[in-house]
Amino acid sequence: MDEQEFVVTPWEVRGKVDYEKLIRDFGTNPITEDLLERIRKHTHELHPFLRRGAFFSHRDFDWILDKYEVGEKFFLYTGRGPSGHTHLGHLIPWIFTKYLQDKFDAELYFQMTDDEKFLHDPELNLNETTKYAYENALDVIACGFDPKKTFIFLDTEYMKTLYKIAAQFAKHVTFSTVKAAFGFDASTNIGLIFFPSIQAAPCFFPSILKGKNVPCLIPAAIDQSVYWRVARDVAPKLGLYKPAEIHSKFFPSLMRGGKMSASEPETAIFTIDSPKVAKRKIGNAFTGGQPTIKEQREKGGNPDICPIYFYEYFLFDWDDKSLAKTYRSCRDGCLLCGEHKQTLAKSVKSFLTEHQKKREKARDKMENFILRD
Ligand code: TRP
């Protein structure tokens, strides 16, 4: 594949992603300085994910603020396809969703699509995806969501409620629409063909439950945006608000190119990895450095392509001055990749130790979060 080529679908991210092109291709809007200022008015501080552009694109986020400013509160909707354990990349939208919940006092509906991952992956059976859904829910809870305002549900266990909405939705979506949107063809199993209506259903769930339109904001990685495009086309036909979206970039793989992938364990740090395993993965990671120390000192490294730097940028160094210093010393050749990897391994260690404690405590809290019908 050409270095410049890249592919982004709900099931695959390949190549070096051009985010500006994604905004054009998906027809979404960049998050502008004006929008950031508007957000700041309500939140007082901007989350580093906004400041640094980890969330970079949206649909109708300005409309969500219009509504909020006249007293119409929105709810948050996000989710996870439980195909394996949680890795650090998955946490990015969740950490951000928790920030939005706190700042806007919003309810969160969190969907676990154990059906989707079962239907999509020939290797996984339903018991496995359901098991991963509960494992992943521990990580969601560990992010600190408010149990009174957070509702996690598994598709296979909450279908009585979801199905009624999904069926009403599905009546307005033809095969040719999902074929074009998702690349389905005549060999796609019929579970997947229906599935977009199940992922759309929670966009409307509180509106139907409360008998009045409630604005919905979806924080998610941008690969999910095709689902919402279909959902937004159908919403007015059901007399419902279109869901709004705010999109994140992908968390990079530890190896060259692509995103962290749960199916390739060495490319990702999982929340259940021991600090020792995480250190090993970081040690083996690709970097933007030179092959020898001598060359590194002479020519400097390239943080713009380096996963070690991206980790700091996204999650582990939210101090802008300190990050800028790291950037410069890498460029100047003062910082060696080995040293930088050690610094990162230390940060990852303290993060994992903390997260794993919260994750264990989440076991007893599970039933306070799970919706059942
Ligand atoms: N399809 C998503 C995935 O594979 C899971 C999901 C369901 C989701 N509902 C969502 C993600 C809402 C973001 C927002 O991960």
mmCIF file of C-alpha atoms and ligand atoms in Angstrom:
data_model
loop_
_atom_site.group_PDB
_atom_site.id
_atom_site.type_symbol
_atom_site.label_atom_id
_atom_site.label_comp_id
_atom_site.label_asym_id
_atom_site.label_seq_id
_atom_site.Cartn_x
_atom_site.Cartn_y
_atom_site.Cartn_z
ATOM 1 C CA MET A 1 0.000 0.000 0.000
ATOM 2 C CA ASP A 2 1.161 3.534 -0.800
ATOM 3 C CA GLU A 3 2.308 5.410 2.372
ATOM 4 C CA GLN A 4 -0.160 8.167 1.543
ATOM 5 C CA GLU A 5 -3.160 5.870 1.211
ATOM 6 C CA PHE A 6 -5.271 5.216 4.265
ATOM 7 C CA VAL A 7 -8.517 3.478 5.098
ATOM 8 C CA VAL A 8 -10.951 4.322 7.887
ATOM 9 C CA THR A 9 -14.113 2.274 8.415
ATOM 10 C CA PRO A 10 -15.879 1.201 11.615
ATOM 11 C CA TRP A 11 -13.896 -2.073 11.391
ATOM 12 C CA GLU A 12 -10.551 -1.029 10.064
ATOM 13 C CA VAL A 13 -8.017 1.788 10.307
ATOM 14 C CA ARG A 14 -4.991 1.429 8.074
ATOM 15 C CA GLY A 15 -2.166 3.681 6.872
ATOM 16 C CA LYS A 16 -1.216 7.203 7.949
ATOM 17 C CA VAL A 17 -4.449 9.003 8.679
ATOM 18 C CA ASP A 18 -5.014 12.447 7.170
ATOM 19 C CA TYR A 19 -7.528 14.023 9.550
ATOM 20 C CA GLU A 20 -8.275 17.027 7.378
ATOM 21 C CA LYS A 21 -9.180 14.714 4.549
ATOM 22 C CA LEU A 22 -11.461 12.750 6.884
ATOM 23 C CA ILE A 23 -13.320 15.954 7.737
ATOM 24 C CA ARG A 24 -13.817 16.564 4.022
ATOM 25 C CA ASP A 25 -14.713 12.962 3.160
ATOM 26 C CA PHE A 26 -17.123 12.455 6.048
ATOM 27 C CA GLY A 27 -18.587 15.947 5.695
ATOM 28 C CA THR A 28 -17.999 16.853 9.351
ATOM 29 C CA ASN A 29 -16.817 20.206 10.753
ATOM 30 C CA PRO A 30 -13.462 21.118 12.283
ATOM 31 C CA ILE A 31 -13.482 22.301 15.900
ATOM 32 C CA THR A 32 -12.655 25.974 15.470
ATOM 33 C CA GLU A 33 -11.143 28.470 17.921
ATOM 34 C CA ASP A 34 -14.579 30.107 18.196
ATOM 35 C CA LEU A 35 -16.184 26.843 19.195
ATOM 36 C CA LEU A 36 -13.421 26.220 21.751
ATOM 37 C CA GLU A 37 -14.076 29.664 23.249
ATOM 38 C CA ARG A 38 -17.767 28.849 23.490
ATOM 39 C CA ILE A 39 -17.011 25.574 25.246
ATOM 40 C CA ARG A 40 -14.622 27.358 27.608
ATOM 41 C CA LYS A 41 -17.430 29.696 28.702
ATOM 42 C CA HIS A 42 -19.229 26.708 30.165
ATOM 43 C CA THR A 43 -16.377 24.502 31.306
ATOM 44 C CA HIS A 44 -13.979 27.269 32.463
ATOM 45 C CA GLU A 45 -10.982 25.152 31.563
ATOM 46 C CA LEU A 46 -10.469 23.344 28.293
ATOM 47 C CA HIS A 47 -9.664 19.682 28.517
ATOM 48 C CA PRO A 48 -6.174 18.953 27.094
ATOM 49 C CA PHE A 49 -7.907 16.771 24.485
ATOM 50 C CA LEU A 50 -9.588 19.917 23.169
ATOM 51 C CA ARG A 51 -6.553 22.158 23.555
ATOM 52 C CA ARG A 52 -4.369 19.677 21.716
ATOM 53 C CA GLY A 53 -6.867 18.613 19.100
ATOM 54 C CA ALA A 54 -7.291 14.964 20.148
ATOM 55 C CA PHE A 55 -10.963 15.824 19.596
ATOM 56 C CA PHE A 56 -10.863 17.664 16.318
ATOM 57 C CA SER A 57 -14.168 17.371 14.487
ATOM 58 C CA HIS A 58 -17.906 17.532 15.163
ATOM 59 C CA ARG A 59 -21.419 17.641 13.842
ATOM 60 C CA ASP A 60 -23.843 20.051 15.526
ATOM 61 C CA PHE A 61 -21.821 20.546 18.713
ATOM 62 C CA ASP A 62 -22.689 24.248 18.355
ATOM 63 C CA TRP A 63 -26.377 23.285 18.259
ATOM 64 C CA ILE A 64 -25.898 21.274 21.489
ATOM 65 C CA LEU A 65 -24.545 24.460 23.104
ATOM 66 C CA ASP A 66 -27.439 26.537 21.692
ATOM 67 C CA LYS A 67 -29.854 24.138 23.353
ATOM 68 C CA TYR A 68 -27.859 23.998 26.580
ATOM 69 C CA GLU A 69 -27.772 27.779 26.766
ATOM 70 C CA VAL A 70 -31.577 27.965 26.677
ATOM 71 C CA GLY A 71 -31.869 25.327 29.390
ATOM 72 C CA GLU A 72 -32.367 22.201 27.276
ATOM 73 C CA LYS A 73 -29.925 19.687 28.700
ATOM 74 C CA PHE A 74 -28.365 17.035 26.503
ATOM 75 C CA PHE A 75 -27.401 13.468 27.314
ATOM 76 C CA LEU A 76 -24.207 11.689 26.289
ATOM 77 C CA TYR A 77 -24.087 8.469 24.341
ATOM 78 C CA THR A 78 -21.008 6.393 23.676
ATOM 79 C CA GLY A 79 -20.072 2.732 23.537
ATOM 80 C CA ARG A 80 -17.645 -0.061 23.000
ATOM 81 C CA GLY A 81 -17.468 -3.073 20.729
ATOM 82 C CA PRO A 82 -16.213 -5.705 23.205
ATOM 83 C CA SER A 83 -13.878 -7.718 21.001
ATOM 84 C CA GLY A 84 -11.134 -7.988 23.606
ATOM 85 C CA HIS A 85 -9.629 -6.270 26.615
ATOM 86 C CA THR A 86 -9.519 -2.499 26.898
ATOM 87 C CA HIS A 87 -6.366 -0.718 25.770
ATOM 88 C CA LEU A 88 -5.253 2.822 26.511
ATOM 89 C CA GLY A 89 -6.619 4.120 23.191
ATOM 90 C CA HIS A 90 -10.146 3.093 24.163
ATOM 91 C CA LEU A 91 -9.926 5.224 27.275
ATOM 92 C CA ILE A 92 -9.559 8.494 25.357
ATOM 93 C CA PRO A 93 -13.244 8.984 24.452
ATOM 94 C CA TRP A 94 -14.262 7.682 27.891
ATOM 95 C CA ILE A 95 -12.011 10.086 29.793
ATOM 96 C CA PHE A 96 -13.392 12.884 27.661
ATOM 97 C CA THR A 97 -16.982 11.729 28.162
ATOM 98 C CA LYS A 98 -16.445 11.781 31.922
ATOM 99 C CA TYR A 99 -15.207 15.380 31.635
ATOM 100 C CA LEU A 100 -18.351 16.312 29.666
ATOM 101 C CA GLN A 101 -20.549 14.534 32.212
ATOM 102 C CA ASP A 102 -18.977 16.551 35.031
ATOM 103 C CA LYS A 103 -18.984 19.902 33.273
ATOM 104 C CA PHE A 104 -22.478 19.710 31.790
ATOM 105 C CA ASP A 105 -24.100 17.513 34.443
ATOM 106 C CA ALA A 106 -25.166 15.105 31.716
ATOM 107 C CA GLU A 107 -26.536 11.580 31.834
ATOM 108 C CA LEU A 108 -24.525 8.960 29.948
ATOM 109 C CA TYR A 109 -25.872 5.958 28.080
ATOM 110 C CA PHE A 110 -23.088 3.474 27.304
ATOM 111 C CA GLN A 111 -23.711 0.687 24.801
ATOM 112 C CA MET A 112 -21.760 -2.593 24.773
ATOM 113 C CA THR A 113 -22.222 -4.071 21.310
ATOM 114 C CA ASP A 114 -21.458 -7.696 22.146
ATOM 115 C CA ASP A 115 -23.776 -8.686 19.272
ATOM 116 C CA GLU A 116 -21.851 -6.554 16.739
ATOM 117 C CA LYS A 117 -18.456 -8.004 17.608
ATOM 118 C CA PHE A 118 -19.827 -11.535 17.552
ATOM 119 C CA LEU A 119 -21.438 -10.945 14.142
ATOM 120 C CA HIS A 120 -18.355 -9.297 12.736
ATOM 121 C CA ASP A 121 -15.556 -11.523 13.958
ATOM 122 C CA PRO A 122 -15.584 -15.151 12.755
ATOM 123 C CA GLU A 123 -13.278 -16.107 15.657
ATOM 124 C CA LEU A 124 -15.467 -14.860 18.506
ATOM 125 C CA ASN A 125 -18.481 -16.571 20.038
ATOM 126 C CA LEU A 126 -21.242 -14.760 21.918
ATOM 127 C CA ASN A 127 -20.120 -15.918 25.359
ATOM 128 C CA GLU A 128 -16.723 -14.357 24.719
ATOM 129 C CA THR A 129 -18.025 -10.980 23.554
ATOM 130 C CA THR A 130 -20.462 -10.847 26.486
ATOM 131 C CA LYS A 131 -17.621 -11.681 28.874
ATOM 132 C CA TYR A 132 -15.478 -8.919 27.363
ATOM 133 C CA ALA A 133 -18.395 -6.499 27.680
ATOM 134 C CA TYR A 134 -18.325 -6.966 31.471
ATOM 135 C CA GLU A 135 -14.532 -6.790 31.537
ATOM 136 C CA ASN A 136 -14.616 -3.550 29.523
ATOM 137 C CA ALA A 137 -17.373 -2.180 31.782
ATOM 138 C CA LEU A 138 -14.890 -2.379 34.695
ATOM 139 C CA ASP A 139 -12.647 0.035 32.789
ATOM 140 C CA VAL A 140 -15.556 2.334 32.022
ATOM 141 C CA ILE A 141 -16.544 2.455 35.683
ATOM 142 C CA ALA A 142 -12.887 2.973 36.668
ATOM 143 C CA CYS A 143 -12.955 6.230 34.667
ATOM 144 C CA GLY A 144 -15.055 7.641 37.515
ATOM 145 C CA PHE A 145 -18.527 8.108 36.013
ATOM 146 C CA ASP A 146 -21.388 9.089 38.300
ATOM 147 C CA PRO A 147 -23.422 5.921 39.057
ATOM 148 C CA LYS A 148 -26.621 7.936 39.366
ATOM 149 C CA LYS A 149 -26.246 9.348 35.884
ATOM 150 C CA THR A 150 -24.536 6.524 33.998
ATOM 151 C CA PHE A 151 -26.329 3.630 32.349
ATOM 152 C CA ILE A 152 -24.327 0.816 30.794
ATOM 153 C CA PHE A 153 -26.157 -1.841 28.799
ATOM 154 C CA LEU A 154 -25.276 -4.914 26.761
ATOM 155 C CA ASP A 155 -27.137 -5.382 23.496
ATOM 156 C CA THR A 156 -27.720 -9.088 24.149
ATOM 157 C CA GLU A 157 -29.188 -8.340 27.580
ATOM 158 C CA TYR A 158 -31.146 -5.141 26.969
ATOM 159 C CA MET A 159 -32.806 -6.036 23.697
ATOM 160 C CA LYS A 160 -36.380 -5.903 24.951
ATOM 161 C CA THR A 161 -36.084 -2.128 25.239
ATOM 162 C CA LEU A 162 -33.695 -1.560 22.340
ATOM 163 C CA TYR A 163 -35.562 -3.647 19.814
ATOM 164 C CA LYS A 164 -38.682 -1.501 19.708
ATOM 165 C CA ILE A 165 -36.626 1.559 18.829
ATOM 166 C CA ALA A 166 -34.363 -0.340 16.432
ATOM 167 C CA ALA A 167 -37.369 -1.725 14.546
ATOM 168 C CA GLN A 168 -38.920 1.722 14.103
ATOM 169 C CA PHE A 169 -35.586 2.988 12.880
ATOM 170 C CA ALA A 170 -34.916 0.035 10.558
ATOM 171 C CA LYS A 171 -38.163 0.585 8.667
ATOM 172 C CA HIS A 172 -36.646 3.768 7.206
ATOM 173 C CA VAL A 173 -33.297 2.284 6.161
ATOM 174 C CA THR A 174 -32.927 0.318 2.931
ATOM 175 C CA PHE A 175 -30.297 -2.264 2.097
ATOM 176 C CA SER A 176 -28.927 0.040 -0.571
ATOM 177 C CA THR A 177 -28.346 2.760 2.057
ATOM 178 C CA VAL A 178 -26.307 0.524 4.374
ATOM 179 C CA LYS A 179 -24.566 -1.022 1.397
ATOM 180 C CA ALA A 180 -23.301 2.376 0.333
ATOM 181 C CA ALA A 181 -22.578 3.602 3.876
ATOM 182 C CA PHE A 182 -20.868 0.493 5.294
ATOM 183 C CA GLY A 183 -19.669 -1.329 2.186
ATOM 184 C CA PHE A 184 -21.963 -4.312 2.850
ATOM 185 C CA ASP A 185 -22.557 -6.711 -0.017
ATOM 186 C CA ALA A 186 -24.589 -9.811 -0.807
ATOM 187 C CA SER A 187 -22.212 -11.971 1.258
ATOM 188 C CA THR A 188 -22.609 -9.869 4.453
ATOM 189 C CA ASN A 189 -24.506 -11.752 7.150
ATOM 190 C CA ILE A 190 -27.980 -10.352 7.840
ATOM 191 C CA GLY A 191 -27.157 -9.680 11.505
ATOM 192 C CA LEU A 192 -24.650 -7.031 10.444
ATOM 193 C CA ILE A 193 -27.063 -5.594 7.902
ATOM 194 C CA PHE A 194 -29.623 -4.909 10.654
ATOM 195 C CA PHE A 195 -27.025 -3.919 13.233
ATOM 196 C CA PRO A 196 -26.781 -0.175 12.364
ATOM 197 C CA SER A 197 -30.328 0.238 13.698
ATOM 198 C CA ILE A 198 -29.227 -1.236 17.040
ATOM 199 C CA GLN A 199 -26.324 1.187 17.314
ATOM 200 C CA ALA A 200 -28.665 4.049 16.327
ATOM 201 C CA ALA A 201 -31.361 3.166 18.877
ATOM 202 C CA PRO A 202 -29.647 4.662 21.963
ATOM 203 C CA CYS A 203 -29.471 8.079 20.211
ATOM 204 C CA PHE A 204 -33.218 8.262 20.736
ATOM 205 C CA PHE A 205 -33.640 6.193 23.841
ATOM 206 C CA PRO A 206 -34.085 8.993 26.449
ATOM 207 C CA SER A 207 -36.376 10.920 24.063
ATOM 208 C CA ILE A 208 -38.672 7.923 23.723
ATOM 209 C CA LEU A 209 -38.439 7.069 27.420
ATOM 210 C CA LYS A 210 -39.238 10.623 28.524
ATOM 211 C CA GLY A 211 -41.804 11.274 25.786
ATOM 212 C CA LYS A 212 -40.055 14.464 24.663
ATOM 213 C CA ASN A 213 -37.081 15.253 22.473
ATOM 214 C CA VAL A 214 -33.761 15.268 24.364
ATOM 215 C CA PRO A 215 -30.598 16.399 22.536
ATOM 216 C CA CYS A 216 -27.948 13.681 22.231
ATOM 217 C CA LEU A 217 -24.186 14.231 22.046
ATOM 218 C CA ILE A 218 -21.961 11.337 20.979
ATOM 219 C CA PRO A 219 -18.240 11.475 21.820
ATOM 220 C CA ALA A 220 -16.542 8.782 19.714
ATOM 221 C CA ALA A 221 -13.563 8.093 17.495
ATOM 222 C CA ILE A 222 -14.265 9.360 13.989
ATOM 223 C CA ASP A 223 -14.508 5.850 12.487
ATOM 224 C CA GLN A 224 -18.012 5.561 13.987
ATOM 225 C CA SER A 225 -19.366 8.591 12.155
ATOM 226 C CA VAL A 226 -21.037 6.589 9.331
ATOM 227 C CA TYR A 227 -23.452 5.159 11.892
ATOM 228 C CA TRP A 228 -24.475 8.636 12.941
ATOM 229 C CA ARG A 229 -24.854 9.823 9.366
ATOM 230 C CA VAL A 230 -27.512 7.178 8.827
ATOM 231 C CA ALA A 231 -29.053 7.944 12.239
ATOM 232 C CA ARG A 232 -29.212 11.649 11.408
ATOM 233 C CA ASP A 233 -30.975 10.969 8.096
ATOM 234 C CA VAL A 234 -33.671 8.906 9.768
ATOM 235 C CA ALA A 235 -34.217 10.981 12.952
ATOM 236 C CA PRO A 236 -36.518 13.650 11.421
ATOM 237 C CA LYS A 237 -38.678 10.908 9.881
ATOM 238 C CA LEU A 238 -39.365 9.692 13.416
ATOM 239 C CA GLY A 239 -39.939 13.231 14.697
ATOM 240 C CA LEU A 240 -36.703 13.068 16.699
ATOM 241 C CA TYR A 241 -33.659 15.302 17.074
ATOM 242 C CA LYS A 242 -30.597 14.381 15.046
ATOM 243 C CA PRO A 243 -27.761 13.210 17.307
ATOM 244 C CA ALA A 244 -24.746 15.549 17.545
ATOM 245 C CA GLU A 245 -21.190 14.217 17.520
ATOM 246 C CA ILE A 246 -17.709 15.095 18.651
ATOM 247 C CA HIS A 247 -14.905 13.022 17.116
ATOM 248 C CA SER A 248 -11.505 11.957 18.374
ATOM 249 C CA LYS A 249 -8.410 10.940 16.499
ATOM 250 C CA PHE A 250 -7.038 7.404 16.807
ATOM 251 C CA PHE A 251 -4.515 6.505 19.413
ATOM 252 C CA PRO A 252 -1.384 5.375 17.571
ATOM 253 C CA SER A 253 0.001 1.871 17.535
ATOM 254 C CA LEU A 254 3.326 1.233 19.274
ATOM 255 C CA MET A 255 4.515 -0.150 15.973
ATOM 256 C CA ARG A 256 4.837 1.828 12.805
ATOM 257 C CA GLY A 257 1.573 3.240 11.339
ATOM 258 C CA GLY A 258 -2.042 2.295 12.097
ATOM 259 C CA LYS A 259 -3.871 2.529 15.392
ATOM 260 C CA MET A 260 -3.642 0.483 18.553
ATOM 261 C CA SER A 261 -5.416 -2.740 17.891
ATOM 262 C CA ALA A 262 -6.836 -5.137 20.449
ATOM 263 C CA SER A 263 -6.232 -8.005 18.029
ATOM 264 C CA GLU A 264 -2.468 -7.306 17.828
ATOM 265 C CA PRO A 265 -1.368 -7.329 21.482
ATOM 266 C CA GLU A 266 2.150 -5.966 20.971
ATOM 267 C CA THR A 267 0.818 -2.791 19.312
ATOM 268 C CA ALA A 268 -1.171 -1.798 22.376
ATOM 269 C CA ILE A 269 -0.936 -1.398 26.136
ATOM 270 C CA PHE A 270 -3.927 -2.980 27.804
ATOM 271 C CA THR A 271 -5.406 -1.732 31.056
ATOM 272 C CA ILE A 272 -4.783 -5.175 32.566
ATOM 273 C CA ASP A 273 -1.127 -5.336 31.461
ATOM 274 C CA SER A 274 1.320 -5.396 34.338
ATOM 275 C CA PRO A 275 3.732 -2.439 34.403
ATOM 276 C CA LYS A 276 6.436 -4.942 33.491
ATOM 277 C CA VAL A 277 4.644 -6.062 30.325
ATOM 278 C CA ALA A 278 3.889 -2.441 29.445
ATOM 279 C CA LYS A 279 7.570 -1.594 29.886
ATOM 280 C CA ARG A 280 8.556 -4.424 27.541
ATOM 281 C CA LYS A 281 6.096 -3.253 24.876
ATOM 282 C CA ILE A 282 7.368 0.308 25.164
ATOM 283 C CA GLY A 283 10.947 -0.977 24.962
ATOM 284 C CA ASN A 284 10.162 -2.756 21.688
ATOM 285 C CA ALA A 285 8.201 0.127 20.196
ATOM 286 C CA PHE A 286 8.951 1.919 16.969
ATOM 287 C CA THR A 287 10.246 5.487 17.463
ATOM 288 C CA GLY A 288 11.039 8.520 15.349
ATOM 289 C CA GLY A 289 14.705 8.195 16.340
ATOM 290 C CA GLN A 290 17.891 7.448 14.408
ATOM 291 C CA PRO A 291 19.418 3.982 14.220
ATOM 292 C CA THR A 292 22.501 4.886 16.307
ATOM 293 C CA ILE A 293 23.178 7.191 19.266
ATOM 294 C CA LYS A 294 25.768 9.030 17.224
ATOM 295 C CA GLU A 295 23.278 9.798 14.467
ATOM 296 C CA GLN A 296 20.603 10.731 17.003
ATOM 297 C CA ARG A 297 22.982 13.278 18.582
ATOM 298 C CA GLU A 298 23.884 14.688 15.152
ATOM 299 C CA LYS A 299 20.542 14.699 13.333
ATOM 300 C CA GLY A 300 17.977 14.519 16.127
ATOM 301 C CA GLY A 301 14.763 12.476 16.147
ATOM 302 C CA ASN A 302 11.348 13.028 14.634
ATOM 303 C CA PRO A 303 8.636 13.291 17.311
ATOM 304 C CA ASP A 304 5.959 13.876 14.652
ATOM 305 C CA ILE A 305 5.993 10.211 13.695
ATOM 306 C CA CYS A 306 6.883 8.770 17.098
ATOM 307 C CA PRO A 307 4.413 6.728 19.170
ATOM 308 C CA ILE A 308 6.400 7.444 22.352
ATOM 309 C CA TYR A 309 5.868 11.158 21.820
ATOM 310 C CA PHE A 310 2.187 10.623 20.951
ATOM 311 C CA TYR A 311 1.623 8.801 24.211
ATOM 312 C CA GLU A 312 2.960 11.813 26.077
ATOM 313 C CA TYR A 313 0.982 14.155 23.871
ATOM 314 C CA PHE A 314 -2.320 12.350 24.324
ATOM 315 C CA LEU A 315 -2.224 10.996 27.836
ATOM 316 C CA PHE A 316 0.894 11.325 29.892
ATOM 317 C CA ASP A 317 2.144 14.890 29.702
ATOM 318 C CA TRP A 318 -0.638 17.420 29.879
ATOM 319 C CA ASP A 319 1.743 20.226 30.808
ATOM 320 C CA ASP A 320 2.241 22.183 27.576
ATOM 321 C CA LYS A 321 5.623 23.627 28.604
ATOM 322 C CA SER A 322 7.066 20.285 29.566
ATOM 323 C CA LEU A 323 5.780 18.673 26.374
ATOM 324 C CA ALA A 324 7.293 21.450 24.252
ATOM 325 C CA LYS A 325 10.601 20.840 26.014
ATOM 326 C CA THR A 326 10.436 17.124 25.207
ATOM 327 C CA TYR A 327 9.673 17.957 21.585
ATOM 328 C CA ARG A 328 12.681 20.260 21.325
ATOM 329 C CA SER A 329 15.135 17.971 23.037
ATOM 330 C CA CYS A 330 14.083 15.101 20.780
ATOM 331 C CA ARG A 331 14.500 17.277 17.675
ATOM 332 C CA ASP A 332 17.898 18.538 18.907
ATOM 333 C CA GLY A 333 19.173 15.042 19.580
ATOM 334 C CA CYS A 334 19.592 15.735 23.318
ATOM 335 C CA LEU A 335 16.937 13.198 24.233
ATOM 336 C CA LEU A 336 17.664 9.610 23.268
ATOM 337 C CA CYS A 337 14.827 7.202 22.473
ATOM 338 C CA GLY A 338 15.941 4.840 25.239
ATOM 339 C CA GLU A 339 15.710 7.635 27.816
ATOM 340 C CA HIS A 340 12.367 8.787 26.522
ATOM 341 C CA LYS A 341 11.026 5.249 26.645
ATOM 342 C CA GLN A 342 12.065 4.976 30.286
ATOM 343 C CA THR A 343 10.267 8.191 31.202
ATOM 344 C CA LEU A 344 7.141 6.985 29.454
ATOM 345 C CA ALA A 345 7.329 3.536 31.077
ATOM 346 C CA LYS A 346 7.371 5.237 34.499
ATOM 347 C CA SER A 347 4.276 7.322 33.701
ATOM 348 C CA VAL A 348 2.499 4.287 32.292
ATOM 349 C CA LYS A 349 3.378 2.328 35.410
ATOM 350 C CA SER A 350 1.789 4.847 37.754
ATOM 351 C CA PHE A 351 -1.226 5.191 35.499
ATOM 352 C CA LEU A 352 -1.765 1.416 35.326
ATOM 353 C CA THR A 353 -1.297 0.933 39.063
ATOM 354 C CA GLU A 354 -3.958 3.569 39.815
ATOM 355 C CA HIS A 355 -6.340 2.393 37.104
ATOM 356 C CA GLN A 356 -6.065 -1.256 38.157
ATOM 357 C CA LYS A 357 -6.988 -0.353 41.739
ATOM 358 C CA LYS A 358 -10.099 1.469 40.549
ATOM 359 C CA ARG A 359 -10.869 -1.361 38.155
ATOM 360 C CA GLU A 360 -10.860 -3.899 41.007
ATOM 361 C CA LYS A 361 -13.122 -1.693 43.104
ATOM 362 C CA ALA A 362 -15.517 -1.433 40.142
ATOM 363 C CA ARG A 363 -16.411 -5.130 40.488
ATOM 364 C CA ASP A 364 -18.674 -4.416 43.463
ATOM 365 C CA LYS A 365 -20.239 -1.405 41.785
ATOM 366 C CA MET A 366 -21.175 -3.101 38.526
ATOM 367 C CA GLU A 367 -24.883 -3.583 39.245
ATOM 368 C CA ASN A 368 -25.276 0.123 40.075
ATOM 369 C CA PHE A 369 -24.342 0.891 36.489
ATOM 370 C CA ILE A 370 -25.937 -1.867 34.412
ATOM 371 C CA LEU A 371 -29.381 -1.252 32.893
ATOM 372 C CA ARG A 372 -31.686 -4.246 32.817
ATOM 373 C CA ASP A 373 -35.133 -4.680 31.363
HETATM 374 N N1 TRP B 1 -19.437 0.121 17.272
HETATM 375 C C1 TRP B 1 -18.637 0.586 18.357
HETATM 376 C C2 TRP B 1 -17.300 -0.170 18.381
HETATM 377 O O1 TRP B 1 -17.086 -1.077 17.630
HETATM 378 C C3 TRP B 1 -19.325 0.461 19.686
HETATM 379 C C4 TRP B 1 -20.367 1.533 19.905
HETATM 380 C C5 TRP B 1 -21.715 1.345 20.052
HETATM 381 C C6 TRP B 1 -20.132 2.924 20.019
HETATM 382 N N2 TRP B 1 -22.333 2.533 20.276
HETATM 383 C C7 TRP B 1 -21.412 3.515 20.237
HETATM 384 C C8 TRP B 1 -18.979 3.716 19.980
HETATM 385 C C9 TRP B 1 -21.519 4.893 20.414
HETATM 386 C C10 TRP B 1 -19.106 5.077 20.128
HETATM 387 C C11 TRP B 1 -20.383 5.664 20.344
HETATM 388 O O2 TRP B 1 -16.443 0.129 19.164
#
